[in-house]
mmCIF file with all atom_site columns, C-alpha atoms in Angstrom:
data_model
loop_
_atom_site.group_PDB
_atom_site.id
_atom_site.type_symbol
_atom_site.label_atom_id
_atom_site.label_alt_id
_atom_site.label_comp_id
_atom_site.label_asym_id
_atom_site.label_entity_id
_atom_site.label_seq_id
_atom_site.pdbx_PDB_ins_code
_atom_site.Cartn_x
_atom_site.Cartn_y
_atom_site.Cartn_z
_atom_site.occupancy
_atom_site.B_iso_or_equiv
_atom_site.pdbx_formal_charge
_atom_site.auth_seq_id
_atom_site.auth_comp_id
_atom_site.auth_asym_id
_atom_site.auth_atom_id
_atom_site.pdbx_PDB_model_num
ATOM 1   C CA . GLY D 1 1   ? 35.232 19.763  14.542 1.00 69.00 ? 7   GLY D CA 1
ATOM 2   C CA . ALA D 1 2   ? 32.375 20.582  16.986 1.00 79.00 ? 8   ALA D CA 1
ATOM 3   C CA . VAL D 1 3   ? 33.814 18.419  19.693 1.00 90.00 ? 9   VAL D CA 1
ATOM 4   C CA . VAL D 1 4   ? 31.471 18.524  22.942 1.00 93.00 ? 10  VAL D CA 1
ATOM 5   C CA . SER D 1 5   ? 34.071 18.065  26.337 1.00 95.00 ? 11  SER D CA 1
ATOM 6   C CA . GLN D 1 6   ? 31.653 16.488  29.664 1.00 97.00 ? 12  GLN D CA 1
ATOM 7   C CA . HIS D 1 7   ? 33.371 16.039  33.281 1.00 97.00 ? 13  HIS D CA 1
ATOM 8   C CA . PRO D 1 8   ? 33.018 13.945  35.313 1.00 97.00 ? 14  PRO D CA 1
ATOM 9   C CA . SER D 1 9   ? 32.241 10.819  33.373 1.00 96.00 ? 15  SER D CA 1
ATOM 10  C CA . TRP D 1 10  ? 30.563 9.040   36.207 1.00 96.00 ? 16  TRP D CA 1
ATOM 11  C CA . VAL D 1 11  ? 30.840 9.920   39.588 1.00 97.00 ? 17  VAL D CA 1
ATOM 12  C CA . ILE D 1 12  ? 29.742 8.295   42.676 1.00 97.00 ? 18  ILE D CA 1
ATOM 13  C CA . CYS D 1 13  ? 27.526 10.001  45.211 1.00 96.00 ? 19  CYS D CA 1
ATOM 14  C CA . LYS D 1 14  ? 25.845 9.233   48.889 1.00 97.00 ? 20  LYS D CA 1
ATOM 15  C CA . SER D 1 15  ? 22.309 10.095  49.089 1.00 97.00 ? 21  SER D CA 1
ATOM 16  C CA . GLY D 1 16  ? 21.440 13.781  50.001 1.00 97.00 ? 22  GLY D CA 1
ATOM 17  C CA . THR D 1 17  ? 24.509 15.682  48.441 1.00 97.00 ? 23  THR D CA 1
ATOM 18  C CA . SER D 1 18  ? 24.552 17.033  45.373 1.00 97.00 ? 24  SER D CA 1
ATOM 19  C CA . VAL D 1 19  ? 26.562 16.696  42.331 1.00 98.00 ? 25  VAL D CA 1
ATOM 20  C CA . LYS D 1 20  ? 27.872 19.173  38.959 1.00 98.00 ? 26  LYS D CA 1
ATOM 21  C CA . ILE D 1 21  ? 28.153 17.898  36.102 1.00 98.00 ? 27  ILE D CA 1
ATOM 22  C CA . GLU D 1 22  ? 29.463 20.409  33.665 1.00 97.00 ? 28  GLU D CA 1
ATOM 23  C CA . CYS D 1 23  ? 29.211 20.156  29.760 1.00 96.00 ? 29  CYS D CA 1
ATOM 24  C CA . ARG D 1 24  ? 32.306 22.460  27.317 1.00 95.00 ? 30  ARG D CA 1
ATOM 25  C CA . SER D 1 25  ? 31.883 23.153  23.888 1.00 92.00 ? 31  SER D CA 1
ATOM 26  C CA . LEU D 1 26  ? 35.569 22.690  23.120 1.00 92.00 ? 32  LEU D CA 1
ATOM 27  C CA . ASP D 1 27  ? 36.062 24.671  19.774 1.00 88.00 ? 33  ASP D CA 1
ATOM 28  C CA . PHE D 1 28  ? 33.101 26.403  19.368 1.00 88.00 ? 34  PHE D CA 1
ATOM 29  C CA . GLN D 1 29  ? 30.290 29.030  20.859 1.00 88.00 ? 35  GLN D CA 1
ATOM 30  C CA . ALA D 1 30  ? 27.682 27.363  22.207 1.00 86.00 ? 36  ALA D CA 1
ATOM 31  C CA . THR D 1 31  ? 24.813 29.988  23.072 1.00 81.00 ? 37  THR D CA 1
ATOM 32  C CA . THR D 1 32  ? 22.327 26.413  23.563 1.00 87.00 ? 38  THR D CA 1
ATOM 33  C CA . MET D 1 33  ? 23.140 23.345  25.288 1.00 92.00 ? 39  MET D CA 1
ATOM 34  C CA . PHE D 1 34  ? 20.091 20.292  26.006 1.00 93.00 ? 40  PHE D CA 1
ATOM 35  C CA . TRP D 1 35  ? 20.414 18.453  29.196 1.00 95.00 ? 41  TRP D CA 1
ATOM 36  C CA . TYR D 1 36  ? 18.897 14.545  28.614 1.00 94.00 ? 42  TYR D CA 1
ATOM 37  C CA . ARG D 1 37  ? 19.232 11.663  31.104 1.00 95.00 ? 43  ARG D CA 1
ATOM 38  C CA . GLN D 1 38  ? 18.567 8.620   30.255 1.00 93.00 ? 44  GLN D CA 1
ATOM 39  C CA . PHE D 1 39  ? 17.669 5.585   31.380 1.00 91.00 ? 45  PHE D CA 1
ATOM 40  C CA . PRO D 1 40  ? 18.849 1.760   30.713 1.00 87.00 ? 46  PRO D CA 1
ATOM 41  C CA . LYS D 1 41  ? 17.346 0.591   27.642 1.00 84.00 ? 47  LYS D CA 1
ATOM 42  C CA . GLN D 1 42  ? 15.231 3.650   26.393 1.00 88.00 ? 48  GLN D CA 1
ATOM 43  C CA . SER D 1 43  ? 15.410 6.888   24.945 1.00 88.00 ? 49  SER D CA 1
ATOM 44  C CA . LEU D 1 44  ? 17.148 9.893   26.009 1.00 89.00 ? 50  LEU D CA 1
ATOM 45  C CA . MET D 1 45  ? 14.190 12.511  27.553 1.00 90.00 ? 51  MET D CA 1
ATOM 46  C CA . LEU D 1 46  ? 15.121 16.175  27.459 1.00 90.00 ? 52  LEU D CA 1
ATOM 47  C CA . MET D 1 47  ? 15.228 17.628  30.347 1.00 94.00 ? 53  MET D CA 1
ATOM 48  C CA . ALA D 1 48  ? 16.099 21.343  29.844 1.00 93.00 ? 54  ALA D CA 1
ATOM 49  C CA . THR D 1 49  ? 18.045 23.500  27.415 1.00 91.00 ? 55  THR D CA 1
ATOM 50  C CA . SER D 1 50  ? 20.571 25.733  28.888 1.00 88.00 ? 56  SER D CA 1
ATOM 51  C CA . ASN D 1 51  ? 20.501 29.524  27.205 1.00 86.00 ? 57  ASN D CA 1
ATOM 52  C CA . GLU D 1 52  ? 23.607 31.923  27.551 1.00 85.00 ? 58  GLU D CA 1
ATOM 53  C CA . GLY D 1 53  ? 23.279 34.433  30.284 1.00 83.00 ? 59  GLY D CA 1
ATOM 54  C CA . SER D 1 54  ? 20.002 33.746  31.103 1.00 85.00 ? 60  SER D CA 1
ATOM 55  C CA . LYS D 1 55  ? 17.474 31.287  32.675 1.00 89.00 ? 61  LYS D CA 1
ATOM 56  C CA . ALA D 1 56  ? 17.732 27.492  31.551 1.00 92.00 ? 62  ALA D CA 1
ATOM 57  C CA . THR D 1 57  ? 14.080 26.352  30.218 1.00 92.00 ? 63  THR D CA 1
ATOM 58  C CA . TYR D 1 58  ? 12.384 22.960  31.581 1.00 94.00 ? 64  TYR D CA 1
ATOM 59  C CA . GLU D 1 59  ? 10.615 20.493  30.431 1.00 91.00 ? 65  GLU D CA 1
ATOM 60  C CA . GLN D 1 60  ? 7.539  19.664  32.077 1.00 90.00 ? 66  GLN D CA 1
ATOM 61  C CA . GLY D 1 61  ? 8.187  17.097  35.060 1.00 93.00 ? 67  GLY D CA 1
ATOM 62  C CA . VAL D 1 62  ? 11.357 18.132  35.633 1.00 95.00 ? 68  VAL D CA 1
ATOM 63  C CA . GLU D 1 63  ? 12.110 19.685  39.306 1.00 95.00 ? 69  GLU D CA 1
ATOM 64  C CA . LYS D 1 64  ? 14.292 23.592  38.548 1.00 94.00 ? 70  LYS D CA 1
ATOM 65  C CA . ASP D 1 65  ? 15.430 23.708  42.067 1.00 95.00 ? 71  ASP D CA 1
ATOM 66  C CA . LYS D 1 66  ? 16.458 20.320  41.939 1.00 96.00 ? 72  LYS D CA 1
ATOM 67  C CA . PHE D 1 67  ? 18.216 19.942  38.718 1.00 97.00 ? 73  PHE D CA 1
ATOM 68  C CA . LEU D 1 68  ? 20.404 23.696  38.477 1.00 96.00 ? 74  LEU D CA 1
ATOM 69  C CA . ILE D 1 69  ? 21.651 24.740  35.675 1.00 95.00 ? 75  ILE D CA 1
ATOM 70  C CA . ASN D 1 70  ? 24.186 27.398  34.726 1.00 92.00 ? 76  ASN D CA 1
ATOM 71  C CA . HIS D 1 71  ? 24.815 28.717  31.355 1.00 89.00 ? 77  HIS D CA 1
ATOM 72  C CA . ALA D 1 72  ? 27.802 30.858  32.343 1.00 83.00 ? 78  ALA D CA 1
ATOM 73  C CA . SER D 1 73  ? 29.636 31.564  29.147 1.00 89.00 ? 79  SER D CA 1
ATOM 74  C CA . LEU D 1 74  ? 29.446 30.596  25.703 1.00 88.00 ? 80  LEU D CA 1
ATOM 75  C CA . THR D 1 75  ? 31.690 27.474  25.866 1.00 92.00 ? 81  THR D CA 1
ATOM 76  C CA . LEU D 1 76  ? 30.179 26.081  29.417 1.00 94.00 ? 82  LEU D CA 1
ATOM 77  C CA . SER D 1 77  ? 26.711 25.230  30.721 1.00 94.00 ? 83  SER D CA 1
ATOM 78  C CA . THR D 1 78  ? 26.599 22.844  34.258 1.00 96.00 ? 84  THR D CA 1
ATOM 79  C CA . LEU D 1 79  ? 23.680 20.788  35.276 1.00 97.00 ? 85  LEU D CA 1
ATOM 80  C CA . THR D 1 80  ? 23.983 20.232  39.616 1.00 97.00 ? 86  THR D CA 1
ATOM 81  C CA . VAL D 1 81  ? 21.658 17.755  40.654 1.00 98.00 ? 87  VAL D CA 1
ATOM 82  C CA . THR D 1 82  ? 20.692 18.543  44.774 1.00 97.00 ? 88  THR D CA 1
ATOM 83  C CA . SER D 1 83  ? 19.888 16.538  47.265 1.00 97.00 ? 89  SER D CA 1
ATOM 84  C CA . ALA D 1 84  ? 20.829 13.556  45.293 1.00 97.00 ? 90  ALA D CA 1
ATOM 85  C CA . HIS D 1 85  ? 18.350 10.287  45.907 1.00 96.00 ? 91  HIS D CA 1
ATOM 86  C CA . PRO D 1 86  ? 18.818 7.383   44.608 1.00 96.00 ? 92  PRO D CA 1
ATOM 87  C CA . GLU D 1 87  ? 16.119 7.442   41.789 1.00 95.00 ? 93  GLU D CA 1
ATOM 88  C CA . ASP D 1 88  ? 18.491 10.255  40.604 1.00 96.00 ? 94  ASP D CA 1
ATOM 89  C CA . SER D 1 89  ? 20.600 7.714   38.912 1.00 96.00 ? 95  SER D CA 1
ATOM 90  C CA . SER D 1 90  ? 20.954 7.629   35.792 1.00 96.00 ? 96  SER D CA 1
ATOM 91  C CA . PHE D 1 91  ? 23.253 8.752   32.632 1.00 96.00 ? 97  PHE D CA 1
ATOM 92  C CA . TYR D 1 92  ? 23.009 12.442  32.014 1.00 97.00 ? 98  TYR D CA 1
ATOM 93  C CA . ILE D 1 93  ? 24.131 13.269  28.602 1.00 96.00 ? 99  ILE D CA 1
ATOM 94  C CA . CYS D 1 94  ? 24.472 16.981  27.113 1.00 95.00 ? 100 CYS D CA 1
ATOM 95  C CA . SER D 1 95  ? 24.986 18.459  23.750 1.00 93.00 ? 101 SER D CA 1
ATOM 96  C CA . ALA D 1 96  ? 25.216 21.457  21.501 1.00 90.00 ? 102 ALA D CA 1
ATOM 97  C CA . VAL D 1 97  ? 24.305 22.830  18.189 1.00 81.00 ? 103 VAL D CA 1
ATOM 98  C CA . THR D 1 98  ? 26.972 24.732  16.300 1.00 73.00 ? 104 THR D CA 1
ATOM 99  C CA . GLY D 1 99  ? 24.455 26.966  14.714 1.00 67.00 ? 105 GLY D CA 1
ATOM 100 C CA . THR D 1 100 ? 20.970 28.516  14.259 1.00 62.00 ? 106 THR D CA 1
ATOM 101 C CA . GLY D 1 101 ? 17.980 26.998  13.524 1.00 59.00 ? 107 GLY D CA 1
ATOM 102 C CA . ASN D 1 102 ? 17.573 23.195  12.941 1.00 69.00 ? 108 ASN D CA 1
ATOM 103 C CA . SER D 1 103 ? 21.045 22.014  13.188 1.00 75.00 ? 109 SER D CA 1
ATOM 104 C CA . PRO D 1 104 ? 22.978 18.636  13.991 1.00 79.00 ? 110 PRO D CA 1
ATOM 105 C CA . LEU D 1 105 ? 23.321 18.059  17.502 1.00 84.00 ? 111 LEU D CA 1
ATOM 106 C CA . HIS D 1 106 ? 27.111 17.095  19.258 1.00 89.00 ? 112 HIS D CA 1
ATOM 107 C CA . PHE D 1 107 ? 26.861 15.176  22.282 1.00 92.00 ? 113 PHE D CA 1
ATOM 108 C CA . GLY D 1 108 ? 29.423 14.629  24.903 1.00 95.00 ? 114 GLY D CA 1
ATOM 109 C CA . ASN D 1 109 ? 29.765 11.457  26.917 1.00 94.00 ? 115 ASN D CA 1
ATOM 110 C CA . GLY D 1 110 ? 27.541 11.756  29.248 1.00 95.00 ? 116 GLY D CA 1
ATOM 111 C CA . THR D 1 111 ? 27.641 11.245  33.376 1.00 97.00 ? 117 THR D CA 1
ATOM 112 C CA . ARG D 1 112 ? 26.915 8.228   35.029 1.00 96.00 ? 118 ARG D CA 1
ATOM 113 C CA . LEU D 1 113 ? 25.451 9.051   38.190 1.00 97.00 ? 119 LEU D CA 1
ATOM 114 C CA . THR D 1 114 ? 25.142 6.870   41.170 1.00 97.00 ? 120 THR D CA 1
ATOM 115 C CA . VAL D 1 115 ? 23.532 7.928   44.080 1.00 97.00 ? 121 VAL D CA 1
ATOM 116 C CA . THR D 1 116 ? 24.121 5.100   46.852 1.00 97.00 ? 122 THR D CA 1
ATOM 117 C CA . GLY E 2 1   ? 3.898  19.527  20.752 1.00 73.00 ? 13  GLY E CA 1
ATOM 118 C CA . GLU E 2 2   ? 5.925  16.863  18.536 1.00 78.00 ? 14  GLU E CA 1
ATOM 119 C CA . ASN E 2 3   ? 5.378  13.597  19.239 1.00 86.00 ? 15  ASN E CA 1
ATOM 120 C CA . VAL E 2 4   ? 7.620  10.818  17.654 1.00 91.00 ? 16  VAL E CA 1
ATOM 121 C CA . GLU E 2 5   ? 6.521  7.079   17.195 1.00 95.00 ? 17  GLU E CA 1
ATOM 122 C CA . GLN E 2 6   ? 9.688  5.262   16.449 1.00 96.00 ? 18  GLN E CA 1
ATOM 123 C CA . HIS E 2 7   ? 9.222  1.249   15.054 1.00 97.00 ? 19  HIS E CA 1
ATOM 124 C CA . PRO E 2 8   ? 10.255 -0.829  15.928 1.00 97.00 ? 20  PRO E CA 1
ATOM 125 C CA . SER E 2 9   ? 11.566 -1.398  19.226 1.00 95.00 ? 21  SER E CA 1
ATOM 126 C CA . THR E 2 10  ? 14.206 -4.310  17.646 1.00 96.00 ? 22  THR E CA 1
ATOM 127 C CA . LEU E 2 11  ? 15.370 -5.659  14.811 1.00 97.00 ? 23  LEU E CA 1
ATOM 128 C CA . SER E 2 12  ? 17.697 -8.541  14.250 1.00 97.00 ? 24  SER E CA 1
ATOM 129 C CA . VAL E 2 13  ? 18.997 -9.418  10.964 1.00 98.00 ? 25  VAL E CA 1
ATOM 130 C CA . GLN E 2 14  ? 21.817 -11.809 9.358  1.00 98.00 ? 26  GLN E CA 1
ATOM 131 C CA . GLU E 2 15  ? 25.412 -9.361  8.323  1.00 98.00 ? 27  GLU E CA 1
ATOM 132 C CA . GLY E 2 16  ? 24.559 -8.865  4.658  1.00 97.00 ? 28  GLY E CA 1
ATOM 133 C CA . ASP E 2 17  ? 20.581 -7.807  5.600  1.00 98.00 ? 29  ASP E CA 1
ATOM 134 C CA . SER E 2 18  ? 19.082 -4.731  5.003  1.00 98.00 ? 30  SER E CA 1
ATOM 135 C CA . ALA E 2 19  ? 17.793 -3.372  8.003  1.00 98.00 ? 31  ALA E CA 1
ATOM 136 C CA . VAL E 2 20  ? 15.079 -0.446  7.839  1.00 98.00 ? 32  VAL E CA 1
ATOM 137 C CA . ILE E 2 21  ? 13.333 1.469   10.415 1.00 98.00 ? 33  ILE E CA 1
ATOM 138 C CA . LYS E 2 22  ? 10.397 3.846   10.643 1.00 98.00 ? 34  LYS E CA 1
ATOM 139 C CA . CYS E 2 23  ? 9.565  6.810   12.775 1.00 97.00 ? 35  CYS E CA 1
ATOM 140 C CA . THR E 2 24  ? 6.538  8.984   12.314 1.00 96.00 ? 36  THR E CA 1
ATOM 141 C CA . TYR E 2 25  ? 5.882  12.358  13.975 1.00 94.00 ? 37  TYR E CA 1
ATOM 142 C CA . SER E 2 26  ? 3.252  14.729  14.655 1.00 91.00 ? 38  SER E CA 1
ATOM 143 C CA . ASP E 2 27  ? 4.078  18.407  14.062 1.00 88.00 ? 39  ASP E CA 1
ATOM 144 C CA . SER E 2 28  ? 3.717  19.393  10.115 1.00 87.00 ? 40  SER E CA 1
ATOM 145 C CA . ALA E 2 29  ? 5.925  21.819  10.776 1.00 86.00 ? 41  ALA E CA 1
ATOM 146 C CA . SER E 2 30  ? 9.143  20.058  11.454 1.00 88.00 ? 42  SER E CA 1
ATOM 147 C CA . ASN E 2 31  ? 12.100 21.016  8.918  1.00 89.00 ? 43  ASN E CA 1
ATOM 148 C CA . TYR E 2 32  ? 14.723 18.306  10.341 1.00 89.00 ? 44  TYR E CA 1
ATOM 149 C CA . PHE E 2 33  ? 14.804 14.884  10.659 1.00 92.00 ? 45  PHE E CA 1
ATOM 150 C CA . PRO E 2 34  ? 17.663 13.119  12.172 1.00 92.00 ? 46  PRO E CA 1
ATOM 151 C CA . TRP E 2 35  ? 19.898 10.190  12.684 1.00 95.00 ? 47  TRP E CA 1
ATOM 152 C CA . TYR E 2 36  ? 21.328 9.119   15.299 1.00 94.00 ? 48  TYR E CA 1
ATOM 153 C CA . LYS E 2 37  ? 23.318 5.974   16.598 1.00 96.00 ? 49  LYS E CA 1
ATOM 154 C CA . GLN E 2 38  ? 24.551 4.740   20.373 1.00 94.00 ? 50  GLN E CA 1
ATOM 155 C CA . GLU E 2 39  ? 26.530 2.288   20.786 1.00 92.00 ? 51  GLU E CA 1
ATOM 156 C CA . LEU E 2 40  ? 26.664 1.403   25.248 1.00 86.00 ? 52  LEU E CA 1
ATOM 157 C CA . GLY E 2 41  ? 27.071 3.491   27.310 1.00 84.00 ? 53  GLY E CA 1
ATOM 158 C CA . LYS E 2 42  ? 28.531 5.940   24.834 1.00 89.00 ? 54  LYS E CA 1
ATOM 159 C CA . ARG E 2 43  ? 27.102 9.292   23.474 1.00 91.00 ? 55  ARG E CA 1
ATOM 160 C CA . PRO E 2 44  ? 24.300 9.238   20.158 1.00 91.00 ? 56  PRO E CA 1
ATOM 161 C CA . GLN E 2 45  ? 26.206 10.373  17.052 1.00 92.00 ? 57  GLN E CA 1
ATOM 162 C CA . LEU E 2 46  ? 24.755 11.732  14.163 1.00 92.00 ? 58  LEU E CA 1
ATOM 163 C CA . ILE E 2 47  ? 24.416 9.393   11.247 1.00 96.00 ? 59  ILE E CA 1
ATOM 164 C CA . ILE E 2 48  ? 22.526 11.452  8.412  1.00 96.00 ? 60  ILE E CA 1
ATOM 165 C CA . ASP E 2 49  ? 19.850 13.751  8.611  1.00 93.00 ? 61  ASP E CA 1
ATOM 166 C CA . ILE E 2 50  ? 17.531 14.790  5.707  1.00 93.00 ? 62  ILE E CA 1
ATOM 167 C CA . ARG E 2 51  ? 15.832 18.379  6.280  1.00 90.00 ? 63  ARG E CA 1
ATOM 168 C CA . SER E 2 52  ? 12.223 19.013  4.577  1.00 85.00 ? 64  SER E CA 1
ATOM 169 C CA . ASN E 2 53  ? 12.834 20.339  0.999  1.00 85.00 ? 65  ASN E CA 1
ATOM 170 C CA . VAL E 2 54  ? 14.580 16.783  -0.408 1.00 86.00 ? 66  VAL E CA 1
ATOM 171 C CA . GLY E 2 55  ? 12.649 13.160  -0.357 1.00 92.00 ? 67  GLY E CA 1
ATOM 172 C CA . GLU E 2 56  ? 15.853 11.315  0.231  1.00 96.00 ? 68  GLU E CA 1
ATOM 173 C CA . LYS E 2 57  ? 19.282 11.281  1.136  1.00 95.00 ? 69  LYS E CA 1
ATOM 174 C CA . LYS E 2 58  ? 22.005 8.388   1.068  1.00 97.00 ? 70  LYS E CA 1
ATOM 175 C CA . ASP E 2 59  ? 26.120 7.964   2.232  1.00 95.00 ? 71  ASP E CA 1
ATOM 176 C CA . GLN E 2 60  ? 27.631 4.833   1.425  1.00 96.00 ? 72  GLN E CA 1
ATOM 177 C CA . ARG E 2 61  ? 25.361 1.920   3.066  1.00 97.00 ? 73  ARG E CA 1
ATOM 178 C CA . ILE E 2 62  ? 23.233 4.464   5.168  1.00 98.00 ? 74  ILE E CA 1
ATOM 179 C CA . ALA E 2 63  ? 20.169 6.329   3.373  1.00 98.00 ? 75  ALA E CA 1
ATOM 180 C CA . VAL E 2 64  ? 17.120 8.249   4.739  1.00 98.00 ? 76  VAL E CA 1
ATOM 181 C CA . THR E 2 65  ? 13.496 8.884   3.380  1.00 97.00 ? 77  THR E CA 1
ATOM 182 C CA . LEU E 2 66  ? 11.138 11.436  3.528  1.00 96.00 ? 78  LEU E CA 1
ATOM 183 C CA . ASN E 2 67  ? 7.258  11.186  3.193  1.00 95.00 ? 79  ASN E CA 1
ATOM 184 C CA . LYS E 2 68  ? 6.063  15.221  4.347  1.00 92.00 ? 80  LYS E CA 1
ATOM 185 C CA . THR E 2 69  ? 2.767  13.787  3.482  1.00 93.00 ? 81  THR E CA 1
ATOM 186 C CA . ALA E 2 70  ? 2.598  10.861  5.377  1.00 94.00 ? 82  ALA E CA 1
ATOM 187 C CA . LYS E 2 71  ? 4.337  12.298  8.066  1.00 94.00 ? 83  LYS E CA 1
ATOM 188 C CA . HIS E 2 72  ? 7.022  9.564   8.339  1.00 95.00 ? 84  HIS E CA 1
ATOM 189 C CA . PHE E 2 73  ? 10.575 9.147   7.383  1.00 96.00 ? 85  PHE E CA 1
ATOM 190 C CA . SER E 2 74  ? 12.818 6.070   7.139  1.00 98.00 ? 86  SER E CA 1
ATOM 191 C CA . LEU E 2 75  ? 16.663 4.951   7.824  1.00 98.00 ? 87  LEU E CA 1
ATOM 192 C CA . HIS E 2 76  ? 18.052 2.228   5.351  1.00 98.00 ? 88  HIS E CA 1
ATOM 193 C CA . ILE E 2 77  ? 20.911 0.517   6.071  1.00 98.00 ? 89  ILE E CA 1
ATOM 194 C CA . THR E 2 78  ? 21.648 -1.883  3.359  1.00 98.00 ? 90  THR E CA 1
ATOM 195 C CA . GLU E 2 79  ? 24.838 -4.711  4.034  1.00 98.00 ? 91  GLU E CA 1
ATOM 196 C CA . THR E 2 80  ? 24.490 -4.564  6.990  1.00 98.00 ? 92  THR E CA 1
ATOM 197 C CA . GLN E 2 81  ? 27.521 -5.286  9.277  1.00 97.00 ? 93  GLN E CA 1
ATOM 198 C CA . PRO E 2 82  ? 28.113 -6.745  12.595 1.00 96.00 ? 94  PRO E CA 1
ATOM 199 C CA . GLU E 2 83  ? 29.561 -3.007  13.734 1.00 96.00 ? 95  GLU E CA 1
ATOM 200 C CA . ASP E 2 84  ? 26.414 -1.696  12.936 1.00 97.00 ? 96  ASP E CA 1
ATOM 201 C CA . SER E 2 85  ? 24.664 -3.050  15.654 1.00 97.00 ? 97  SER E CA 1
ATOM 202 C CA . ALA E 2 86  ? 23.521 -0.482  18.362 1.00 96.00 ? 98  ALA E CA 1
ATOM 203 C CA . VAL E 2 87  ? 20.777 1.464   19.007 1.00 95.00 ? 99  VAL E CA 1
ATOM 204 C CA . TYR E 2 88  ? 19.328 3.828   16.525 1.00 96.00 ? 100 TYR E CA 1
ATOM 205 C CA . PHE E 2 89  ? 17.412 6.922   17.539 1.00 94.00 ? 101 PHE E CA 1
ATOM 206 C CA . CYS E 2 90  ? 14.948 9.246   15.076 1.00 94.00 ? 102 CYS E CA 1
ATOM 207 C CA . ALA E 2 91  ? 14.588 12.710  16.137 1.00 90.00 ? 103 ALA E CA 1
ATOM 208 C CA . ALA E 2 92  ? 12.517 15.651  14.273 1.00 87.00 ? 104 ALA E CA 1
ATOM 209 C CA . GLU E 2 93  ? 13.068 19.216  15.071 1.00 74.00 ? 105 GLU E CA 1
ATOM 210 C CA . GLY E 2 94  ? 16.760 19.584  15.450 1.00 54.00 ? 106 GLY E CA 1
ATOM 211 C CA . ALA E 2 95  ? 16.597 16.200  17.820 1.00 51.00 ? 107 ALA E CA 1
ATOM 212 C CA . LEU E 2 96  ? 14.330 17.551  21.013 1.00 72.00 ? 108 LEU E CA 1
ATOM 213 C CA . ILE E 2 97  ? 12.148 14.922  20.767 1.00 82.00 ? 109 ILE E CA 1
ATOM 214 C CA . PHE E 2 98  ? 13.486 11.276  20.097 1.00 88.00 ? 110 PHE E CA 1
ATOM 215 C CA . GLY E 2 99  ? 11.840 8.413   19.205 1.00 90.00 ? 111 GLY E CA 1
ATOM 216 C CA . LYS E 2 100 ? 12.134 5.570   21.680 1.00 92.00 ? 112 LYS E CA 1
ATOM 217 C CA . GLY E 2 101 ? 15.034 3.852   19.894 1.00 94.00 ? 113 GLY E CA 1
ATOM 218 C CA . THR E 2 102 ? 15.331 0.297   18.069 1.00 96.00 ? 114 THR E CA 1
ATOM 219 C CA . THR E 2 103 ? 18.569 -2.143  18.953 1.00 95.00 ? 115 THR E CA 1
ATOM 220 C CA . LEU E 2 104 ? 19.456 -3.204  16.081 1.00 97.00 ? 116 LEU E CA 1
ATOM 221 C CA . SER E 2 105 ? 21.640 -6.258  16.049 1.00 96.00 ? 117 SER E CA 1
ATOM 222 C CA . VAL E 2 106 ? 23.374 -8.374  13.732 1.00 97.00 ? 118 VAL E CA 1
ATOM 223 C CA . SER E 2 107 ? 24.554 -11.591 13.706 1.00 96.00 ? 119 SER E CA 1
ATOM 224 C CA . SER E 2 108 ? 27.472 -13.086 11.458 1.00 91.00 ? 120 SER E CA 1
#
């Protein structure tokens, strides 16, 4: 149980275009999902907390207008990287919790974004 | 806010040896401390977690100890195997704040 599916697993796009990444909880409802960014050989950096039916909470330094998050249902959150640039190239990964309070995270497979 | 420090950043051991990774945290109100294992290009996976009402938890070759007074917790892997080679992350309070990771290499 507690499967999180993330799509696409990799994407290559041209500079200036937008890319949408989907994160789905397949067998549970996730009122809260998290989006992380991970550079090579580095840790996961929390970008934002996605709450179903409300605006996402962004971490300091993360541009909300560049990284658009939508959590329209209890099983789907999307991250759109707008006007992507080469410096946005990274591994993006989502996660969700099955319970309230402190619970283990269940991660998606991640999306390798390359902006050319 | 919470700050998590993880050491060492790299750790090389021989197969069969034990490996210990330590983390410290700053927020005394933190109550949940998970450990994740991440293989190259893959998702992190929970391997063990501990809550503040216990001092130690064990699952086969993996154990975690927690010292709330000193605000540190450690991952212990015994009888290491090559497939234990990966990056290990500690986290505090629901894993919103991750340590920088430890790259464990187990050589046979």
